[in-house]
Amino acid sequence: MSYLAKNYNRKKISFKFGKGSYLFSSDNKKYLDFVQGIAVNSLGHSHPKLIKTIKNQSRKLWHVSNAFQIPEGEKLAKKLCKKTFADFVMFQNSGTEATEAAVKVARRYFYSIGKPNKNRILCVKNSFHGRTLAAIFASGSKKMTEGFGPKIPGFDHFNFGDHDSLKKKINKNTAAIMVETIMGEGGIKVIPDWCLKELRYLCNKKNILLILDEVQCGIARSGDFFAFEKSKVKPDIVPIAKGIGGGFPIGAVLMNKKVASGMIAGSHGSTFGGNPLAMSVGNTVMDIVTKKSFLNNVKNLSKYFLESLNNIKSKHPKTIKEIRGKGLLIGIQLYKDPTKFIQKLMDKRLLTIRAAENVIRVLPPLNVKKNEINDALKIISKVCKDFK
Ligand SMILES: *Cc1c(COP(=O)(O)O)cnc(C)c1O
């Protein structure tokens, strides 16, 4: 029997080790891992530079306290700010902590300028911002909040893509609009650039902050460092996590100077957040994924992958409804529930993971090789043929 609580529906498989795009199971089978810990292992398994970083740093210093200076954190924060819209960074340990801290930053800003009632956060219904109490009520999903009442107040919701419902839900107490630039769990739904621009315009007009949750789609996953980059929109606050640690738990909130002014000493903290071990790993990931050649490679592979998947779709128009996504954040939407399809992919040694709206998420490491993508395409194509 298992002593682990039953809050996960785990597949009956475990792994001994991983290398790059591959996982090796306890029963000695080799799997192509296109889950990568749900877009977490941006450089695949056992990346030599990450191993080296952890080895070196673990001999020197793991953890101190944020009561002291942490040069590795200073370095990573500087890199993040130089690369993005941000002026300041606050480190956390996970995505949900980062989204919740983003909400805190937004509220604290309006409080600090004498508008404490401007504290409501407007979110997309059935979005995903994590699993803390505030984050589940921000997500506005019945399934995630069921049994966890009383409801945490302060969150309003609009329907994805429904601009009228968005405008209707804004009131004088709205402090921020928080959306995922690309909805991950929600089924790989991309907010088009013109909508992001519209959102920014609306926020400017109504003195509302724009929070773009890039926990899943950020850190080069979309082919740009941030998924909103191409739109030229500058958000006020961006929570990140998943990809930045390459498998080591790191979260962070990036923010501009304006909103950072509210976060005075003592206003927020985290015991583990930003410790030297995590920060040194983050620095190594950052150095690799921000290289122009690296990002270009993600873009090229993405183009090839998406085009090839669309070819498969055109051959199986009754099975595949839509190919979605950007960069290497890819969704295959089926007409039917994808459980069996995912199982068949797994039987053929390709690991994928589901999202809402009958979507199969395909999340290779960002340094995936073209021949590995070809292997995945062959498997997907085969399963389509068998899948009736
Ligand atoms: C995964 C995710 C989170 C939560 O991250 P955790 O590390 O699981 O807490 C928040 N927002 C988005 C968009 C995510 O994909």
PDB file of N, CA and C and ligand atoms in Angstrom, residues 94-96 99 128-130 180 213 215-216 242, ligand 1:
ATOM      1  N   SER A  94       7.709  28.512  -6.051  1.00  0.00           N
ATOM      2  CA  SER A  94       6.772  27.780  -6.909  1.00  0.00           C
ATOM      3  C   SER A  94       5.911  28.777  -7.672  1.00  0.00           C
ATOM      4  N   GLY A  95       5.131  28.235  -8.604  1.00  0.00           N
ATOM      5  CA  GLY A  95       4.277  29.075  -9.424  1.00  0.00           C
ATOM      6  C   GLY A  95       3.156  29.719  -8.636  1.00  0.00           C
ATOM      7  N   THR A  96       2.526  28.931  -7.809  1.00  0.00           N
ATOM      8  CA  THR A  96       1.375  29.469  -7.077  1.00  0.00           C
ATOM      9  C   THR A  96       1.803  30.549  -6.088  1.00  0.00           C
ATOM     10  N   THR A  99       2.217  33.643  -8.290  1.00  0.00           N
ATOM     11  CA  THR A  99       0.970  34.323  -8.688  1.00  0.00           C
ATOM     12  C   THR A  99       0.338  35.021  -7.494  1.00  0.00           C
ATOM     13  N   PHE A 128      -5.803  28.967 -14.701  1.00  0.00           N
ATOM     14  CA  PHE A 128      -5.022  28.239 -13.707  1.00  0.00           C
ATOM     15  C   PHE A 128      -3.884  29.103 -13.196  1.00  0.00           C
ATOM     16  N   HIS A 129      -3.938  29.410 -11.902  1.00  0.00           N
ATOM     17  CA  HIS A 129      -2.870  30.205 -11.295  1.00  0.00           C
ATOM     18  C   HIS A 129      -2.242  29.491 -10.110  1.00  0.00           C
ATOM     19  N   GLY A 130      -2.555  28.213  -9.937  1.00  0.00           N
ATOM     20  CA  GLY A 130      -1.946  27.451  -8.854  1.00  0.00           C
ATOM     21  C   GLY A 130      -2.970  26.977  -7.844  1.00  0.00           C
ATOM     22  N   GLU A 180      -3.233  34.378 -17.964  1.00  0.00           N
ATOM     23  CA  GLU A 180      -2.107  33.629 -18.516  1.00  0.00           C
ATOM     24  C   GLU A 180      -1.953  34.066 -19.971  1.00  0.00           C
ATOM     25  N   ASP A 213       0.520  36.068 -16.271  1.00  0.00           N
ATOM     26  CA  ASP A 213       1.045  34.853 -15.646  1.00  0.00           C
ATOM     27  C   ASP A 213       1.813  34.059 -16.695  1.00  0.00           C
ATOM     28  N   VAL A 215       3.978  31.592 -15.821  1.00  0.00           N
ATOM     29  CA  VAL A 215       4.550  30.458 -15.097  1.00  0.00           C
ATOM     30  C   VAL A 215       4.796  29.276 -16.030  1.00  0.00           C
ATOM     31  N   GLN A 216       3.849  29.025 -16.951  1.00  0.00           N
ATOM     32  CA  GLN A 216       4.015  27.890 -17.868  1.00  0.00           C
ATOM     33  C   GLN A 216       4.595  28.317 -19.226  1.00  0.00           C
ATOM     34  N   LYS A 242       7.954  27.454 -13.264  1.00  0.00           N
ATOM     35  CA  LYS A 242       8.297  26.222 -13.999  1.00  0.00           C
ATOM     36  C   LYS A 242       9.681  26.188 -14.665  1.00  0.00           C
TER      37      LYS A 242
HETATM   38  C1  LIG B   1       1.739  25.530 -13.045  1.00  0.00           C
HETATM   39  C2  LIG B   1       1.147  26.880 -13.023  1.00  0.00           C
HETATM   40  C3  LIG B   1       0.982  27.599 -11.825  1.00  0.00           C
HETATM   41  C4  LIG B   1       1.275  26.980 -10.473  1.00  0.00           C
HETATM   42  O1  LIG B   1       2.577  26.580 -10.324  1.00  0.00           O
HETATM   43  P1  LIG B   1       2.986  25.595  -9.122  1.00  0.00           P
HETATM   44  O2  LIG B   1       4.477  25.576  -9.172  1.00  0.00           O
HETATM   45  O3  LIG B   1       2.351  24.277  -9.407  1.00  0.00           O
HETATM   46  O4  LIG B   1       2.482  26.177  -7.874  1.00  0.00           O
HETATM   47  C5  LIG B   1       0.503  28.889 -11.907  1.00  0.00           C
HETATM   48  N1  LIG B   1       0.189  29.461 -13.081  1.00  0.00           N
HETATM   49  C6  LIG B   1       0.320  28.792 -14.250  1.00  0.00           C
HETATM   50  C7  LIG B   1      -0.036  29.464 -15.526  1.00  0.00           C
HETATM   51  C8  LIG B   1       0.778  27.472 -14.258  1.00  0.00           C
HETATM   52  O5  LIG B   1       0.865  26.802 -15.404  1.00  0.00           O
END
